[in-house]
Tab-separated table of C-alpha atoms in Angstrom:
chain	number	residue	atom	x	y	z
Q	1	ASP	CA	104.845	95.645	124.898
Q	2	GLY	CA	101.366	96.591	124.509
Q	3	GLY	CA	99.673	95.720	120.618
Q	4	ILE	CA	97.264	94.103	118.597
Q	5	THR	CA	98.240	90.317	118.200
Q	6	GLN	CA	97.323	88.127	115.582
Q	7	SER	CA	97.564	84.309	115.005
Q	8	PRO	CA	97.354	81.810	113.534
Q	9	LYS	CA	100.045	84.292	110.545
Q	10	TYR	CA	99.410	81.097	108.191
Q	11	LEU	CA	96.366	78.900	107.652
Q	12	PHE	CA	95.316	76.986	105.454
Q	13	ARG	CA	91.678	75.032	105.476
Q	14	LYS	CA	88.888	73.816	102.760
Q	15	GLU	CA	86.902	75.370	100.863
Q	16	GLY	CA	83.450	74.583	102.656
Q	17	GLN	CA	85.043	74.833	106.009
Q	18	ASN	CA	84.607	77.525	108.461
Q	19	VAL	CA	87.489	78.996	109.737
Q	20	THR	CA	87.685	81.760	112.778
Q	21	LEU	CA	90.744	84.536	112.719
Q	22	SER	CA	91.931	85.519	115.901
Q	23	CYS	CA	92.780	89.204	116.606
Q	24	GLU	CA	93.201	90.446	120.515
Q	25	GLN	CA	94.300	93.925	121.643
Q	26	ASN	CA	95.870	95.228	125.355
Q	27	LEU	CA	95.659	98.359	124.070
Q	28	ASN	CA	92.588	99.246	126.578
Q	29	HIS	CA	90.990	100.724	122.842
Q	30	ASP	CA	87.322	100.491	122.840
Q	31	ALA	CA	87.162	100.736	118.797
Q	32	MET	CA	88.567	97.258	116.927
Q	33	TYR	CA	88.508	96.594	112.912
Q	34	TRP	CA	89.191	93.643	110.597
Q	35	TYR	CA	90.217	94.557	107.186
Q	36	ARG	CA	90.317	91.713	103.822
Q	37	GLN	CA	94.210	93.000	101.986
Q	38	ASP	CA	93.931	90.992	97.787
Q	39	PRO	CA	97.173	91.715	95.455
Q	40	GLY	CA	96.154	95.363	93.414
Q	41	GLN	CA	93.484	96.939	95.606
Q	42	GLY	CA	93.208	99.311	98.849
Q	43	LEU	CA	92.503	97.390	102.171
Q	44	ARG	CA	88.219	97.162	102.524
Q	45	LEU	CA	86.375	97.194	105.537
Q	46	ILE	CA	84.314	94.054	106.845
Q	47	TYR	CA	83.740	94.719	110.053
Q	48	TYR	CA	84.140	97.473	112.484
Q	49	SER	CA	82.816	97.242	116.764
Q	50	GLN	CA	83.118	100.898	118.894
Q	51	ILE	CA	82.447	99.223	121.977
Q	52	VAL	CA	82.213	95.499	123.123
Q	53	ASN	CA	78.620	93.502	122.814
Q	54	ASP	CA	78.759	96.115	119.467
Q	55	PHE	CA	79.900	95.698	116.014
Q	56	GLN	CA	79.105	97.366	112.367
Q	57	LYS	CA	78.424	95.850	108.861
Q	58	GLY	CA	82.046	97.251	106.952
Q	59	ASP	CA	81.670	96.848	102.960
Q	60	ILE	CA	82.580	93.163	102.558
Q	61	ALA	CA	80.960	92.000	105.547
Q	62	GLU	CA	78.849	89.155	103.016
Q	63	GLY	CA	80.589	85.945	104.430
Q	64	TYR	CA	81.939	87.149	107.350
Q	65	SER	CA	79.751	87.166	110.813
Q	66	VAL	CA	82.105	88.288	114.278
Q	67	SER	CA	81.732	88.886	117.594
Q	68	ARG	CA	82.787	91.176	120.805
Q	69	GLU	CA	82.112	90.060	124.004
Q	70	LYS	CA	85.145	91.349	125.866
Q	71	LYS	CA	86.787	94.405	125.030
Q	72	GLU	CA	90.107	92.907	124.345
Q	73	SER	CA	89.146	90.253	121.385
Q	74	PHE	CA	87.836	90.959	119.076
Q	75	PRO	CA	87.087	86.722	116.652
Q	76	LEU	CA	86.309	87.116	113.147
Q	77	THR	CA	84.988	84.225	111.341
Q	78	VAL	CA	85.087	83.290	107.712
Q	79	THR	CA	81.830	81.008	106.750
Q	80	SER	CA	81.560	78.957	104.008
Q	81	ALA	CA	79.194	81.006	102.173
Q	82	GLN	CA	82.622	83.142	101.352
Q	83	LYS	CA	83.397	83.181	97.918
Q	84	ASN	CA	86.681	83.768	97.693
Q	85	PRO	CA	88.021	83.413	100.882
Q	86	THR	CA	91.564	83.447	100.037
Q	87	ALA	CA	93.069	86.545	100.890
Q	88	PHE	CA	95.430	88.459	103.705
Q	89	TYR	CA	93.527	90.225	107.051
Q	90	LEU	CA	94.412	91.967	108.864
Q	91	CYS	CA	92.891	93.602	112.399
Q	92	ALA	CA	93.072	96.581	114.064
Q	93	SER	CA	92.401	98.544	116.891
Q	94	SER	CA	91.500	103.151	117.771
Q	95	ILE	CA	91.419	104.232	121.051
Q	96	ALA	CA	87.605	104.670	120.141
Q	97	ALA	CA	85.756	105.913	117.457
Q	98	ARG	CA	83.360	108.680	117.969
Q	99	PRO	CA	83.762	111.754	118.226
Q	100	LEU	CA	86.545	110.196	114.975
Q	101	ILE	CA	90.235	111.400	115.298
Q	102	TYR	CA	91.826	108.807	116.172
Q	103	GLU	CA	94.855	107.110	115.176
Q	104	GLN	CA	94.361	103.537	113.878
Q	105	TYR	CA	97.062	100.224	114.528
Q	106	PHE	CA	97.174	97.535	112.758
Q	107	GLY	CA	98.009	93.095	113.776
Q	108	PRO	CA	100.936	91.761	111.684
Q	109	GLY	CA	98.679	89.803	110.194
Q	110	THR	CA	97.129	86.544	108.879
Q	111	ARG	CA	97.261	85.047	105.691
Q	112	LEU	CA	94.481	83.008	104.602
Q	113	THR	CA	94.658	79.902	102.155
Q	114	VAL	CA	91.130	78.112	101.265
Q	115	THR	CA	91.459	75.008	98.355
F	1	LYS	CA	82.131	107.025	98.105
F	2	GLN	CA	84.925	107.675	98.597
F	3	GLU	CA	87.475	106.947	95.803
F	4	VAL	CA	91.757	107.219	96.652
F	5	THR	CA	94.110	107.510	94.662
F	6	GLN	CA	98.135	107.136	94.954
F	7	ILE	CA	100.499	108.045	92.261
F	8	PRO	CA	103.185	106.702	90.965
F	9	ALA	CA	101.900	102.884	91.713
F	10	ALA	CA	105.816	101.927	91.812
F	11	LEU	CA	109.299	104.732	92.517
F	12	SER	CA	113.036	103.367	91.916
F	13	VAL	CA	115.480	105.961	93.949
F	14	PRO	CA	119.084	105.933	94.954
F	15	GLU	CA	119.925	106.195	98.905
F	16	GLY	CA	119.890	110.064	98.937
F	17	GLU	CA	116.926	111.251	97.108
F	18	ASN	CA	114.362	113.055	98.533
F	19	LEU	CA	111.077	112.349	97.192
F	20	VAL	CA	107.573	112.699	97.247
F	21	LEU	CA	103.914	110.361	97.453
F	22	ASN	CA	100.966	111.852	96.918
F	23	CYS	CA	97.374	110.536	97.445
F	24	SER	CA	94.305	112.255	96.287
F	25	PHE	CA	91.161	111.358	97.633
F	26	THR	CA	86.914	112.732	95.955
F	27	ASP	CA	85.247	113.042	98.891
F	28	SER	CA	87.065	116.693	100.661
F	29	ALA	CA	84.700	116.241	103.707
F	30	ILE	CA	87.303	114.249	105.711
F	31	TYR	CA	87.920	114.379	109.253
F	32	ASN	CA	91.640	113.487	108.813
F	33	LEU	CA	94.146	110.978	107.512
F	34	GLN	CA	96.846	108.615	107.889
F	35	TRP	CA	99.382	106.963	106.262
F	36	PHE	CA	100.955	103.753	106.496
F	37	ARG	CA	104.197	101.895	105.775
F	38	GLN	CA	103.566	98.333	104.979
F	39	ASP	CA	106.327	95.792	104.504
F	40	PRO	CA	105.917	92.999	102.293
F	41	GLY	CA	103.541	90.044	104.343
F	42	LYS	CA	103.085	92.202	107.275
F	43	GLY	CA	100.933	94.249	108.933
F	44	LEU	CA	100.456	98.352	108.361
F	45	THR	CA	102.330	100.083	110.852
F	46	SER	CA	101.076	103.647	110.944
F	47	LEU	CA	103.453	107.221	110.345
F	48	LEU	CA	102.213	110.236	110.714
F	49	LEU	CA	96.997	111.122	110.698
F	50	ILE	CA	97.078	115.290	110.131
F	51	GLN	CA	93.457	116.272	111.052
F	52	SER	CA	92.197	117.987	108.483
F	53	SER	CA	92.694	121.296	110.467
F	54	GLN	CA	95.950	120.657	110.035
F	55	ARG	CA	97.919	121.981	107.221
F	56	GLU	CA	100.954	119.520	107.521
F	57	GLN	CA	102.410	116.601	109.597
F	58	THR	CA	105.952	116.221	110.795
F	59	SER	CA	107.769	112.945	112.299
F	60	GLY	CA	111.518	112.479	111.359
F	61	ARG	CA	112.361	112.694	107.432
F	62	LEU	CA	108.836	112.487	107.024
F	63	ASN	CA	106.485	115.587	106.182
F	64	ALA	CA	102.418	114.368	105.326
F	65	SER	CA	100.472	117.710	103.586
F	66	LEU	CA	96.754	117.835	103.070
F	67	ASP	CA	95.192	120.478	101.133
F	68	LYS	CA	91.559	118.901	102.018
F	69	SER	CA	89.529	121.310	99.021
F	70	SER	CA	91.792	120.027	96.601
F	71	GLY	CA	90.938	116.360	98.140
F	72	ARG	CA	95.363	116.233	97.941
F	73	SER	CA	97.324	115.118	100.356
F	74	THR	CA	101.915	114.645	99.805
F	75	LEU	CA	103.804	112.441	101.340
F	76	TYR	CA	108.130	113.739	101.779
F	77	ILE	CA	110.779	111.666	102.837
F	78	ALA	CA	113.970	113.110	102.658
F	79	ALA	CA	117.188	111.610	102.308
F	80	SER	CA	115.115	108.286	100.780
F	81	GLN	CA	117.319	105.341	102.959
F	82	PRO	CA	117.060	101.378	101.735
F	83	GLY	CA	114.888	100.843	104.712
F	84	ASP	CA	112.235	102.878	103.506
F	85	SER	CA	112.338	100.698	100.661
F	86	ALA	CA	107.922	99.299	102.013
F	87	THR	CA	104.670	100.033	100.338
F	88	TYR	CA	103.032	103.641	101.013
F	89	LEU	CA	99.016	103.172	101.775
F	90	CYS	CA	96.656	106.624	102.590
F	91	ALA	CA	94.009	106.266	104.124
F	92	PRO	CA	91.436	109.501	104.655
F	93	ASN	CA	88.729	109.169	107.268
F	94	THR	CA	85.236	109.877	106.216
F	95	GLY	CA	83.795	109.404	109.897
F	96	PHE	CA	83.164	106.787	112.315
F	97	GLN	CA	86.588	105.304	111.758
F	98	LYS	CA	86.571	104.831	108.563
F	99	LEU	CA	89.325	105.004	106.741
F	100	VAL	CA	88.962	104.445	102.759
F	101	PHE	CA	92.648	102.805	101.577
F	102	GLY	CA	94.143	103.746	98.458
F	103	THR	CA	96.230	100.931	97.051
F	104	GLY	CA	99.798	102.095	97.911
F	105	THR	CA	103.236	103.164	96.700
F	106	ARG	CA	105.757	100.121	96.312
F	107	LEU	CA	108.664	102.489	96.728
F	108	LEU	CA	112.399	100.489	96.392
F	109	VAL	CA	115.600	102.700	97.632
F	110	SER	CA	119.236	101.509	95.971
F	111	PRO	CA	121.818	101.792	98.269
């Protein structure tokens, strides 16, 4: 089955620790994205990547880092610099990011709790 | 900056009703608009993608319309079922696949 997998489903960390969220897709999509969802708010874009070895900051990139070394993988690291890391994190992909018209598909999400 | 509003925030209906969910956006220079469904604690499922050149898009009991010039889209659900209970999100695409999301309409369909 083609799709997007995120692991783990639930993640618990102590404040001050970095944590990496996994996102893998087997859809052969060029573009991948990370969003954050908080209660009562819409999804907000953290980072996106249009192609391997390239990525751009989204609207709320501070305290986060990403890498795109392989087409199928786009891990997100939540660093200790992120002030409010507890949230639901969603990974998405699309066939391409140019020329703009393509549909986004989402993974099941990772719920991160930092105490 | 694109802002998206979805009305109503919550909706409760008996099974069988036809219903309309509304989405408005402030920047009409969009390339397309996606409607998604989200079940509690789950990821998003894409329902419909409507291009800026289209006025309507249909999938089964779902019909999405787009009035780009007025910054509005509606999602029409025919003959609602309890399985339709979820949060529905709209997201216009203003460029380079940067979707801007509304806060959604939470729908509850009672048997």
